[in-house]
């Protein structure tokens, strides 16, 4: 089965005085691009979080954020920096007067500015980290489930489009036997118009015709195209299926389709080949988002 690189997971835990929220989201990327937004108190755990994400997320442009909300800020507040609070308050008041705006709630705004309220607990306790780590694992599990669900949607779409290519290949099989008699008839008509029948060396004509038809033979391309498509479907079912491997297979499918089109020399087959190319382009677009 495959997974999408697009994912989202969120989990939270409320201990009574503190609420922890972990959010993980990702978009497609060739490599793992990990961006962490953590409170200062969790800085010492950044390496561990990065390591866990690298092992389990693998690829994608990933944003991980941890938010800590104090239900009662006074529980951990050690005090207020009065000097800084007055400076903030005065600056806010000056700006409100300059702009001729109401000066309501200036104290509340000033209290919310950086470094005004000091907290006692600037270190992370082991118990607190265990709660956050558990919440992180829950968010990660939700994130992985989201990726798996999206992967199922992608898998069904990819199978559907490979099915269209195989269906067109079956129609090519129907049209292919009609080509040789038409080519022979065309060449005979051309020669009859260009020269008299008696002037044509029939043995040489047959030799040249066989050589020409051999150059237009698409049997190998049909076999290889079918094999690549079947291998693509088989790879989708594998537990270790990944976007890069599927991308390589799709390149081989593209080569066979292109060769089929260039050698066919038949309008009906060319139309079927154009349909195959259209579906293959959609497959390649989808594979950009496969893990």
PDB file of C-alpha atoms in Angstrom:
ATOM      1  CA  UNK A   1       0.000   0.000   0.000  1.00  0.00           C
ATOM      2  CA  UNK A   2       1.082   3.574  -0.525  1.00  0.00           C
ATOM      3  CA  UNK A   3       0.901   6.671   1.651  1.00  0.00           C
ATOM      4  CA  UNK A   4       0.390  10.285   0.730  1.00  0.00           C
ATOM      5  CA  UNK A   5       2.977  12.879   1.681  1.00  0.00           C
ATOM      6  CA  UNK A   6       0.116  15.203   2.599  1.00  0.00           C
ATOM      7  CA  UNK A   7      -0.807  14.635   6.227  1.00  0.00           C
ATOM      8  CA  UNK A   8      -2.364  16.225   9.278  1.00  0.00           C
ATOM      9  CA  UNK A   9      -2.571  15.168  12.888  1.00  0.00           C
ATOM     10  CA  UNK A  10      -3.463  16.945  16.116  1.00  0.00           C
ATOM     11  CA  UNK A  11      -3.753  15.805  19.734  1.00  0.00           C
ATOM     12  CA  UNK A  12      -4.157  17.590  23.052  1.00  0.00           C
ATOM     13  CA  UNK A  13      -4.030  16.812  26.752  1.00  0.00           C
ATOM     14  CA  UNK A  14      -5.446  18.874  29.592  1.00  0.00           C
ATOM     15  CA  UNK A  15      -3.831  18.235  32.980  1.00  0.00           C
ATOM     16  CA  UNK A  16      -6.116  20.688  34.763  1.00  0.00           C
ATOM     17  CA  UNK A  17      -3.751  23.623  35.088  1.00  0.00           C
ATOM     18  CA  UNK A  18      -2.026  23.155  31.735  1.00  0.00           C
ATOM     19  CA  UNK A  19      -3.222  22.181  28.265  1.00  0.00           C
ATOM     20  CA  UNK A  20      -0.728  20.684  25.797  1.00  0.00           C
ATOM     21  CA  UNK A  21      -1.503  20.677  22.062  1.00  0.00           C
ATOM     22  CA  UNK A  22       0.659  19.013  19.406  1.00  0.00           C
ATOM     23  CA  UNK A  23      -0.036  19.625  15.715  1.00  0.00           C
ATOM     24  CA  UNK A  24       1.727  18.001  12.742  1.00  0.00           C
ATOM     25  CA  UNK A  25       1.080  18.810   9.092  1.00  0.00           C
ATOM     26  CA  UNK A  26       2.965  18.116   5.881  1.00  0.00           C
ATOM     27  CA  UNK A  27       3.052  18.721   2.145  1.00  0.00           C
ATOM     28  CA  UNK A  28       4.973  16.923  -0.592  1.00  0.00           C
ATOM     29  CA  UNK A  29       8.739  17.326  -0.923  1.00  0.00           C
ATOM     30  CA  UNK A  30      11.593  15.248  -2.348  1.00  0.00           C
ATOM     31  CA  UNK A  31      13.268  15.168   1.065  1.00  0.00           C
ATOM     32  CA  UNK A  32      12.340  15.635   4.711  1.00  0.00           C
ATOM     33  CA  UNK A  33      12.079  19.352   5.438  1.00  0.00           C
ATOM     34  CA  UNK A  34      11.258  19.569   9.122  1.00  0.00           C
ATOM     35  CA  UNK A  35      10.247  22.804  10.818  1.00  0.00           C
ATOM     36  CA  UNK A  36       9.650  22.820  14.594  1.00  0.00           C
ATOM     37  CA  UNK A  37       7.870  25.510  16.587  1.00  0.00           C
ATOM     38  CA  UNK A  38       8.426  24.797  20.267  1.00  0.00           C
ATOM     39  CA  UNK A  39       8.154  26.735  23.521  1.00  0.00           C
ATOM     40  CA  UNK A  40      11.570  27.593  24.971  1.00  0.00           C
ATOM     41  CA  UNK A  41      11.083  25.069  27.759  1.00  0.00           C
ATOM     42  CA  UNK A  42      11.139  22.200  25.199  1.00  0.00           C
ATOM     43  CA  UNK A  43      14.337  23.284  23.421  1.00  0.00           C
ATOM     44  CA  UNK A  44      16.356  20.484  25.035  1.00  0.00           C
ATOM     45  CA  UNK A  45      13.976  17.923  23.511  1.00  0.00           C
ATOM     46  CA  UNK A  46      14.254  19.252  19.961  1.00  0.00           C
ATOM     47  CA  UNK A  47      16.832  16.656  18.893  1.00  0.00           C
ATOM     48  CA  UNK A  48      14.665  13.786  20.146  1.00  0.00           C
ATOM     49  CA  UNK A  49      11.607  15.150  18.356  1.00  0.00           C
ATOM     50  CA  UNK A  50      13.551  15.588  15.122  1.00  0.00           C
ATOM     51  CA  UNK A  51      14.911  12.066  15.411  1.00  0.00           C
ATOM     52  CA  UNK A  52      11.426  10.580  15.947  1.00  0.00           C
ATOM     53  CA  UNK A  53      10.014  12.546  13.012  1.00  0.00           C
ATOM     54  CA  UNK A  54      12.884  11.489  10.712  1.00  0.00           C
ATOM     55  CA  UNK A  55      12.300   7.806  11.471  1.00  0.00           C
ATOM     56  CA  UNK A  56       8.530   7.794  11.128  1.00  0.00           C
ATOM     57  CA  UNK A  57       7.659  10.565   8.671  1.00  0.00           C
ATOM     58  CA  UNK A  58      10.465   9.861   6.139  1.00  0.00           C
ATOM     59  CA  UNK A  59       9.708  12.550   3.535  1.00  0.00           C
ATOM     60  CA  UNK A  60       7.722  15.738   3.128  1.00  0.00           C
ATOM     61  CA  UNK A  61       7.697  19.388   4.102  1.00  0.00           C
ATOM     62  CA  UNK A  62       6.657  18.965   7.735  1.00  0.00           C
ATOM     63  CA  UNK A  63       5.612  21.519  10.359  1.00  0.00           C
ATOM     64  CA  UNK A  64       5.493  20.384  13.978  1.00  0.00           C
ATOM     65  CA  UNK A  65       4.204  22.735  16.665  1.00  0.00           C
ATOM     66  CA  UNK A  66       3.736  22.270  20.397  1.00  0.00           C
ATOM     67  CA  UNK A  67       1.581  24.748  22.267  1.00  0.00           C
ATOM     68  CA  UNK A  68       1.322  25.049  26.055  1.00  0.00           C
ATOM     69  CA  UNK A  69      -1.591  26.961  27.585  1.00  0.00           C
ATOM     70  CA  UNK A  70      -1.679  27.799  31.276  1.00  0.00           C
ATOM     71  CA  UNK A  71      -5.273  27.611  32.500  1.00  0.00           C
ATOM     72  CA  UNK A  72      -4.308  29.719  35.492  1.00  0.00           C
ATOM     73  CA  UNK A  73      -1.222  31.781  34.672  1.00  0.00           C
ATOM     74  CA  UNK A  74      -0.873  32.795  38.304  1.00  0.00           C
ATOM     75  CA  UNK A  75       0.003  29.220  39.235  1.00  0.00           C
ATOM     76  CA  UNK A  76       3.424  29.525  37.631  1.00  0.00           C
ATOM     77  CA  UNK A  77       3.857  33.265  37.614  1.00  0.00           C
ATOM     78  CA  UNK A  78       6.658  34.400  39.874  1.00  0.00           C
ATOM     79  CA  UNK A  79       5.960  38.072  39.405  1.00  0.00           C
ATOM     80  CA  UNK A  80       5.684  41.003  37.031  1.00  0.00           C
ATOM     81  CA  UNK A  81       8.511  43.140  35.707  1.00  0.00           C
ATOM     82  CA  UNK A  82       6.991  46.462  36.746  1.00  0.00           C
ATOM     83  CA  UNK A  83       9.612  48.615  35.017  1.00  0.00           C
ATOM     84  CA  UNK A  84       9.087  46.860  31.704  1.00  0.00           C
ATOM     85  CA  UNK A  85       5.309  46.911  32.167  1.00  0.00           C
ATOM     86  CA  UNK A  86       5.348  50.706  32.706  1.00  0.00           C
ATOM     87  CA  UNK A  87       7.503  51.203  29.630  1.00  0.00           C
ATOM     88  CA  UNK A  88       5.167  49.104  27.485  1.00  0.00           C
ATOM     89  CA  UNK A  89       2.114  50.849  28.929  1.00  0.00           C
ATOM     90  CA  UNK A  90       3.535  54.347  28.312  1.00  0.00           C
ATOM     91  CA  UNK A  91       4.504  53.481  24.731  1.00  0.00           C
ATOM     92  CA  UNK A  92       1.044  52.097  24.014  1.00  0.00           C
ATOM     93  CA  UNK A  93      -0.543  55.185  25.544  1.00  0.00           C
ATOM     94  CA  UNK A  94       1.642  57.511  23.447  1.00  0.00           C
ATOM     95  CA  UNK A  95       0.726  55.653  20.262  1.00  0.00           C
ATOM     96  CA  UNK A  96      -3.002  55.755  21.068  1.00  0.00           C
ATOM     97  CA  UNK A  97      -2.790  59.536  21.624  1.00  0.00           C
ATOM     98  CA  UNK A  98      -0.879  60.077  18.391  1.00  0.00           C
ATOM     99  CA  UNK A  99      -3.421  58.077  16.451  1.00  0.00           C
ATOM    100  CA  UNK A 100      -6.318  59.579  18.381  1.00  0.00           C
ATOM    101  CA  UNK A 101      -7.571  56.111  19.220  1.00  0.00           C
ATOM    102  CA  UNK A 102      -9.317  54.913  22.429  1.00  0.00           C
ATOM    103  CA  UNK A 103      -6.863  53.891  25.146  1.00  0.00           C
ATOM    104  CA  UNK A 104      -8.939  50.975  26.461  1.00  0.00           C
ATOM    105  CA  UNK A 105      -7.334  47.725  27.672  1.00  0.00           C
ATOM    106  CA  UNK A 106      -3.795  49.092  27.438  1.00  0.00           C
ATOM    107  CA  UNK A 107      -2.813  47.388  30.698  1.00  0.00           C
ATOM    108  CA  UNK A 108      -4.083  44.053  29.479  1.00  0.00           C
ATOM    109  CA  UNK A 109      -2.174  44.453  26.231  1.00  0.00           C
ATOM    110  CA  UNK A 110       1.001  45.407  28.087  1.00  0.00           C
ATOM    111  CA  UNK A 111       0.732  42.350  30.356  1.00  0.00           C
ATOM    112  CA  UNK A 112       0.655  40.119  27.293  1.00  0.00           C
ATOM    113  CA  UNK A 113       3.881  41.501  25.810  1.00  0.00           C
ATOM    114  CA  UNK A 114       7.148  39.530  26.037  1.00  0.00           C
ATOM    115  CA  UNK A 115       9.049  39.210  29.330  1.00  0.00           C
ATOM    116  CA  UNK A 116       6.483  41.127  31.404  1.00  0.00           C
ATOM    117  CA  UNK A 117       5.234  38.095  33.317  1.00  0.00           C
ATOM    118  CA  UNK A 118       8.007  35.924  34.734  1.00  0.00           C
ATOM    119  CA  UNK A 119       7.492  32.233  35.456  1.00  0.00           C
ATOM    120  CA  UNK A 120       8.999  30.140  38.200  1.00  0.00           C
ATOM    121  CA  UNK A 121       9.311  26.928  36.237  1.00  0.00           C
ATOM    122  CA  UNK A 122      11.797  27.451  33.407  1.00  0.00           C
ATOM    123  CA  UNK A 123      12.835  23.778  33.337  1.00  0.00           C
ATOM    124  CA  UNK A 124      10.927  20.817  31.977  1.00  0.00           C
ATOM    125  CA  UNK A 125      10.084  18.137  34.522  1.00  0.00           C
ATOM    126  CA  UNK A 126      10.209  14.485  33.504  1.00  0.00           C
ATOM    127  CA  UNK A 127       6.509  14.009  34.295  1.00  0.00           C
ATOM    128  CA  UNK A 128       5.569  16.980  32.148  1.00  0.00           C
ATOM    129  CA  UNK A 129       7.701  15.708  29.262  1.00  0.00           C
ATOM    130  CA  UNK A 130       6.046  12.260  29.460  1.00  0.00           C
ATOM    131  CA  UNK A 131       2.654  13.933  29.043  1.00  0.00           C
ATOM    132  CA  UNK A 132       3.878  15.948  26.062  1.00  0.00           C
ATOM    133  CA  UNK A 133       5.611  12.942  24.499  1.00  0.00           C
ATOM    134  CA  UNK A 134       2.424  10.870  24.800  1.00  0.00           C
ATOM    135  CA  UNK A 135       0.455  13.684  23.168  1.00  0.00           C
ATOM    136  CA  UNK A 136       3.084  13.907  20.418  1.00  0.00           C
ATOM    137  CA  UNK A 137       2.765  10.169  19.697  1.00  0.00           C
ATOM    138  CA  UNK A 138      -1.022  10.501  19.510  1.00  0.00           C
ATOM    139  CA  UNK A 139      -0.719  13.375  17.037  1.00  0.00           C
ATOM    140  CA  UNK A 140       1.814  11.368  15.035  1.00  0.00           C
ATOM    141  CA  UNK A 141      -0.527   8.361  14.921  1.00  0.00           C
ATOM    142  CA  UNK A 142      -3.361  10.586  13.653  1.00  0.00           C
ATOM    143  CA  UNK A 143      -0.967  12.090  11.122  1.00  0.00           C
ATOM    144  CA  UNK A 144       0.069   8.654   9.824  1.00  0.00           C
ATOM    145  CA  UNK A 145      -3.562   7.546   9.591  1.00  0.00           C
ATOM    146  CA  UNK A 146      -4.362  10.649   7.552  1.00  0.00           C
ATOM    147  CA  UNK A 147      -1.494   9.782   5.196  1.00  0.00           C
ATOM    148  CA  UNK A 148      -2.712   6.188   4.878  1.00  0.00           C
ATOM    149  CA  UNK A 149      -6.289   7.307   4.106  1.00  0.00           C
ATOM    150  CA  UNK A 150      -5.036   9.743   1.481  1.00  0.00           C
ATOM    151  CA  UNK A 151      -2.815   6.970   0.129  1.00  0.00           C
ATOM    152  CA  UNK A 152      -5.865   4.741  -0.405  1.00  0.00           C
ATOM    153  CA  UNK A 153      -7.487   7.461  -2.496  1.00  0.00           C
ATOM    154  CA  UNK A 154      -4.298   7.885  -4.536  1.00  0.00           C
ATOM    155  CA  UNK A 155      -3.924   4.120  -4.987  1.00  0.00           C
ATOM    156  CA  UNK A 156      -7.447   3.752  -6.364  1.00  0.00           C
ATOM    157  CA  UNK A 157      -6.892   6.632  -8.771  1.00  0.00           C
ATOM    158  CA  UNK A 158      -3.554   5.212  -9.983  1.00  0.00           C
ATOM    159  CA  UNK A 159      -5.066   1.762 -10.536  1.00  0.00           C
ATOM    160  CA  UNK A 160      -7.924   3.333 -12.473  1.00  0.00           C
ATOM    161  CA  UNK A 161      -5.557   5.224 -14.799  1.00  0.00           C
ATOM    162  CA  UNK A 162      -3.276   2.213 -15.353  1.00  0.00           C
ATOM    163  CA  UNK A 163      -6.469   0.310 -16.180  1.00  0.00           C
ATOM    164  CA  UNK A 164      -7.284   2.846 -18.909  1.00  0.00           C
ATOM    165  CA  UNK A 165      -3.788   2.424 -20.376  1.00  0.00           C
ATOM    166  CA  UNK A 166      -4.225  -1.373 -20.403  1.00  0.00           C
ATOM    167  CA  UNK A 167      -7.678  -1.000 -21.965  1.00  0.00           C
ATOM    168  CA  UNK A 168      -6.208   1.158 -24.730  1.00  0.00           C
ATOM    169  CA  UNK A 169      -3.498  -1.458 -25.195  1.00  0.00           C
ATOM    170  CA  UNK A 170      -6.183  -4.091 -25.748  1.00  0.00           C
ATOM    171  CA  UNK A 171      -7.682  -1.860 -28.430  1.00  0.00           C
ATOM    172  CA  UNK A 172      -4.227  -1.516 -29.994  1.00  0.00           C
ATOM    173  CA  UNK A 173      -4.108  -5.325 -30.145  1.00  0.00           C
ATOM    174  CA  UNK A 174      -7.347  -5.215 -32.140  1.00  0.00           C
ATOM    175  CA  UNK A 175      -6.071  -2.552 -34.560  1.00  0.00           C
ATOM    176  CA  UNK A 176      -2.547  -3.944 -35.010  1.00  0.00           C
ATOM    177  CA  UNK A 177      -3.384  -6.907 -37.348  1.00  0.00           C
ATOM    178  CA  UNK A 178      -5.160  -4.509 -39.715  1.00  0.00           C
ATOM    179  CA  UNK A 179      -2.001  -2.463 -40.333  1.00  0.00           C
ATOM    180  CA  UNK A 180       0.060  -4.863 -42.441  1.00  0.00           C
ATOM    181  CA  UNK A 181      -2.546  -5.521 -45.183  1.00  0.00           C
ATOM    182  CA  UNK A 182      -3.185  -1.775 -45.391  1.00  0.00           C
ATOM    183  CA  UNK A 183       0.551  -1.027 -45.658  1.00  0.00           C
ATOM    184  CA  UNK A 184       0.969  -3.697 -48.342  1.00  0.00           C
ATOM    185  CA  UNK A 185      -2.011  -2.317 -50.273  1.00  0.00           C
ATOM    186  CA  UNK A 186      -0.704   1.243 -50.021  1.00  0.00           C
ATOM    187  CA  UNK A 187       2.731   0.303 -51.317  1.00  0.00           C
ATOM    188  CA  UNK A 188       1.279  -1.758 -54.158  1.00  0.00           C
ATOM    189  CA  UNK A 189      -0.950   1.115 -55.194  1.00  0.00           C
ATOM    190  CA  UNK A 190       1.983   3.532 -55.096  1.00  0.00           C
ATOM    191  CA  UNK A 191       4.195   1.257 -57.191  1.00  0.00           C
ATOM    192  CA  UNK A 192       1.459   0.586 -59.729  1.00  0.00           C
ATOM    193  CA  UNK A 193       0.995   4.310 -60.172  1.00  0.00           C
ATOM    194  CA  UNK A 194       4.731   5.043 -60.286  1.00  0.00           C
ATOM    195  CA  UNK A 195       5.802   2.152 -62.549  1.00  0.00           C
ATOM    196  CA  UNK A 196       4.328  -0.665 -64.556  1.00  0.00           C
ATOM    197  CA  UNK A 197       3.728  -4.024 -62.868  1.00  0.00           C
ATOM    198  CA  UNK A 198       6.222  -5.735 -65.252  1.00  0.00           C
ATOM    199  CA  UNK A 199       9.049  -3.397 -64.180  1.00  0.00           C
ATOM    200  CA  UNK A 200       8.720  -4.428 -60.507  1.00  0.00           C
ATOM    201  CA  UNK A 201      10.929  -7.208 -59.177  1.00  0.00           C
ATOM    202  CA  UNK A 202       8.439  -9.049 -56.985  1.00  0.00           C
ATOM    203  CA  UNK A 203      11.110 -10.899 -55.015  1.00  0.00           C
ATOM    204  CA  UNK A 204      12.918  -7.675 -54.207  1.00  0.00           C
ATOM    205  CA  UNK A 205       9.606  -6.028 -53.420  1.00  0.00           C
ATOM    206  CA  UNK A 206       8.724  -8.755 -50.933  1.00  0.00           C
ATOM    207  CA  UNK A 207      12.162  -8.508 -49.291  1.00  0.00           C
ATOM    208  CA  UNK A 208      11.869  -4.751 -48.898  1.00  0.00           C
ATOM    209  CA  UNK A 209       8.312  -5.113 -47.641  1.00  0.00           C
ATOM    210  CA  UNK A 210       9.359  -7.626 -44.995  1.00  0.00           C
ATOM    211  CA  UNK A 211      12.186  -5.323 -43.889  1.00  0.00           C
ATOM    212  CA  UNK A 212       9.840  -2.333 -43.737  1.00  0.00           C
ATOM    213  CA  UNK A 213       7.140  -4.224 -41.855  1.00  0.00           C
ATOM    214  CA  UNK A 214       9.732  -5.541 -39.395  1.00  0.00           C
ATOM    215  CA  UNK A 215      10.690  -1.942 -38.590  1.00  0.00           C
ATOM    216  CA  UNK A 216       7.034  -1.182 -37.850  1.00  0.00           C
ATOM    217  CA  UNK A 217       6.488  -4.252 -35.689  1.00  0.00           C
ATOM    218  CA  UNK A 218       5.252  -3.264 -32.208  1.00  0.00           C
ATOM    219  CA  UNK A 219       4.966  -6.706 -30.634  1.00  0.00           C
ATOM    220  CA  UNK A 220       7.847  -6.159 -28.190  1.00  0.00           C
ATOM    221  CA  UNK A 221       6.549  -2.746 -27.180  1.00  0.00           C
ATOM    222  CA  UNK A 222       3.088  -4.144 -26.471  1.00  0.00           C
ATOM    223  CA  UNK A 223       4.520  -6.946 -24.329  1.00  0.00           C
ATOM    224  CA  UNK A 224       6.834  -4.632 -22.392  1.00  0.00           C
ATOM    225  CA  UNK A 225       4.114  -2.031 -21.857  1.00  0.00           C
ATOM    226  CA  UNK A 226       1.757  -4.647 -20.452  1.00  0.00           C
ATOM    227  CA  UNK A 227       4.522  -6.030 -18.225  1.00  0.00           C
ATOM    228  CA  UNK A 228       5.401  -2.573 -16.853  1.00  0.00           C
ATOM    229  CA  UNK A 229       1.743  -1.787 -16.125  1.00  0.00           C
ATOM    230  CA  UNK A 230       1.280  -5.083 -14.299  1.00  0.00           C
ATOM    231  CA  UNK A 231       4.476  -4.450 -12.329  1.00  0.00           C
ATOM    232  CA  UNK A 232       3.148  -0.993 -11.418  1.00  0.00           C
ATOM    233  CA  UNK A 233      -0.064  -2.529 -10.000  1.00  0.00           C
ATOM    234  CA  UNK A 234       1.954  -5.200  -8.177  1.00  0.00           C
ATOM    235  CA  UNK A 235       4.215  -2.564  -6.626  1.00  0.00           C
ATOM    236  CA  UNK A 236       1.196  -0.608  -5.402  1.00  0.00           C
ATOM    237  CA  UNK A 237       0.155  -3.645  -3.362  1.00  0.00           C
ATOM    238  CA  UNK A 238       3.566  -4.142  -1.747  1.00  0.00           C
ATOM    239  CA  UNK A 239       4.063  -3.123   1.872  1.00  0.00           C
ATOM    240  CA  UNK A 240       7.230  -1.229   0.905  1.00  0.00           C
ATOM    241  CA  UNK A 241       5.685   0.612  -2.046  1.00  0.00           C
ATOM    242  CA  UNK A 242       7.117   4.098  -2.489  1.00  0.00           C
ATOM    243  CA  UNK A 243       6.680   7.028  -4.817  1.00  0.00           C
ATOM    244  CA  UNK A 244      10.239   6.969  -6.170  1.00  0.00           C
ATOM    245  CA  UNK A 245      10.019   3.338  -7.308  1.00  0.00           C
ATOM    246  CA  UNK A 246       6.622   3.935  -8.885  1.00  0.00           C
ATOM    247  CA  UNK A 247       8.098   6.991 -10.592  1.00  0.00           C
ATOM    248  CA  UNK A 248      10.826   4.877 -12.189  1.00  0.00           C
ATOM    249  CA  UNK A 249       8.261   2.356 -13.430  1.00  0.00           C
ATOM    250  CA  UNK A 250       6.126   5.156 -14.882  1.00  0.00           C
ATOM    251  CA  UNK A 251       9.177   6.371 -16.838  1.00  0.00           C
ATOM    252  CA  UNK A 252       9.523   2.910 -18.404  1.00  0.00           C
ATOM    253  CA  UNK A 253       5.811   2.919 -19.228  1.00  0.00           C
ATOM    254  CA  UNK A 254       6.300   6.277 -20.931  1.00  0.00           C
ATOM    255  CA  UNK A 255       9.186   4.974 -23.052  1.00  0.00           C
ATOM    256  CA  UNK A 256       7.124   2.064 -24.357  1.00  0.00           C
ATOM    257  CA  UNK A 257       4.129   4.290 -25.104  1.00  0.00           C
ATOM    258  CA  UNK A 258       6.333   6.742 -27.028  1.00  0.00           C
ATOM    259  CA  UNK A 259       7.985   3.954 -29.048  1.00  0.00           C
ATOM    260  CA  UNK A 260       4.587   2.410 -29.733  1.00  0.00           C
ATOM    261  CA  UNK A 261       3.361   5.721 -31.096  1.00  0.00           C
ATOM    262  CA  UNK A 262       6.419   6.366 -33.252  1.00  0.00           C
ATOM    263  CA  UNK A 263       6.401   2.880 -34.834  1.00  0.00           C
ATOM    264  CA  UNK A 264       2.665   2.355 -35.244  1.00  0.00           C
ATOM    265  CA  UNK A 265       2.195   4.400 -38.439  1.00  0.00           C
ATOM    266  CA  UNK A 266      -1.572   4.103 -37.986  1.00  0.00           C
ATOM    267  CA  UNK A 267      -4.098   6.852 -37.219  1.00  0.00           C
ATOM    268  CA  UNK A 268      -6.335   4.710 -34.995  1.00  0.00           C
ATOM    269  CA  UNK A 269      -3.414   3.457 -32.919  1.00  0.00           C
ATOM    270  CA  UNK A 270      -2.039   6.990 -32.634  1.00  0.00           C
ATOM    271  CA  UNK A 271      -5.329   8.130 -31.085  1.00  0.00           C
ATOM    272  CA  UNK A 272      -5.095   5.326 -28.519  1.00  0.00           C
ATOM    273  CA  UNK A 273      -1.472   6.278 -27.794  1.00  0.00           C
ATOM    274  CA  UNK A 274      -2.483   9.895 -27.170  1.00  0.00           C
ATOM    275  CA  UNK A 275      -5.050   8.632 -24.630  1.00  0.00           C
ATOM    276  CA  UNK A 276      -2.331   6.567 -22.916  1.00  0.00           C
ATOM    277  CA  UNK A 277      -0.019   9.589 -22.712  1.00  0.00           C
ATOM    278  CA  UNK A 278      -2.776  11.689 -21.190  1.00  0.00           C
ATOM    279  CA  UNK A 279      -3.393   9.133 -18.438  1.00  0.00           C
ATOM    280  CA  UNK A 280       0.341   8.712 -17.810  1.00  0.00           C
ATOM    281  CA  UNK A 281       0.762  12.460 -17.246  1.00  0.00           C
ATOM    282  CA  UNK A 282      -1.993  12.328 -14.625  1.00  0.00           C
ATOM    283  CA  UNK A 283      -0.250   9.358 -12.989  1.00  0.00           C
ATOM    284  CA  UNK A 284       3.051  11.268 -12.821  1.00  0.00           C
ATOM    285  CA  UNK A 285       1.299  14.243 -11.196  1.00  0.00           C
ATOM    286  CA  UNK A 286      -0.242  11.990  -8.557  1.00  0.00           C
ATOM    287  CA  UNK A 287       3.087  10.267  -7.862  1.00  0.00           C
ATOM    288  CA  UNK A 288       4.587  13.593  -6.784  1.00  0.00           C
ATOM    289  CA  UNK A 289       2.461  13.293  -3.640  1.00  0.00           C
ATOM    290  CA  UNK A 290       3.228   9.618  -2.906  1.00  0.00           C
ATOM    291  CA  UNK A 291       5.579   8.884  -0.022  1.00  0.00           C
TER     292      UNK A 291
END
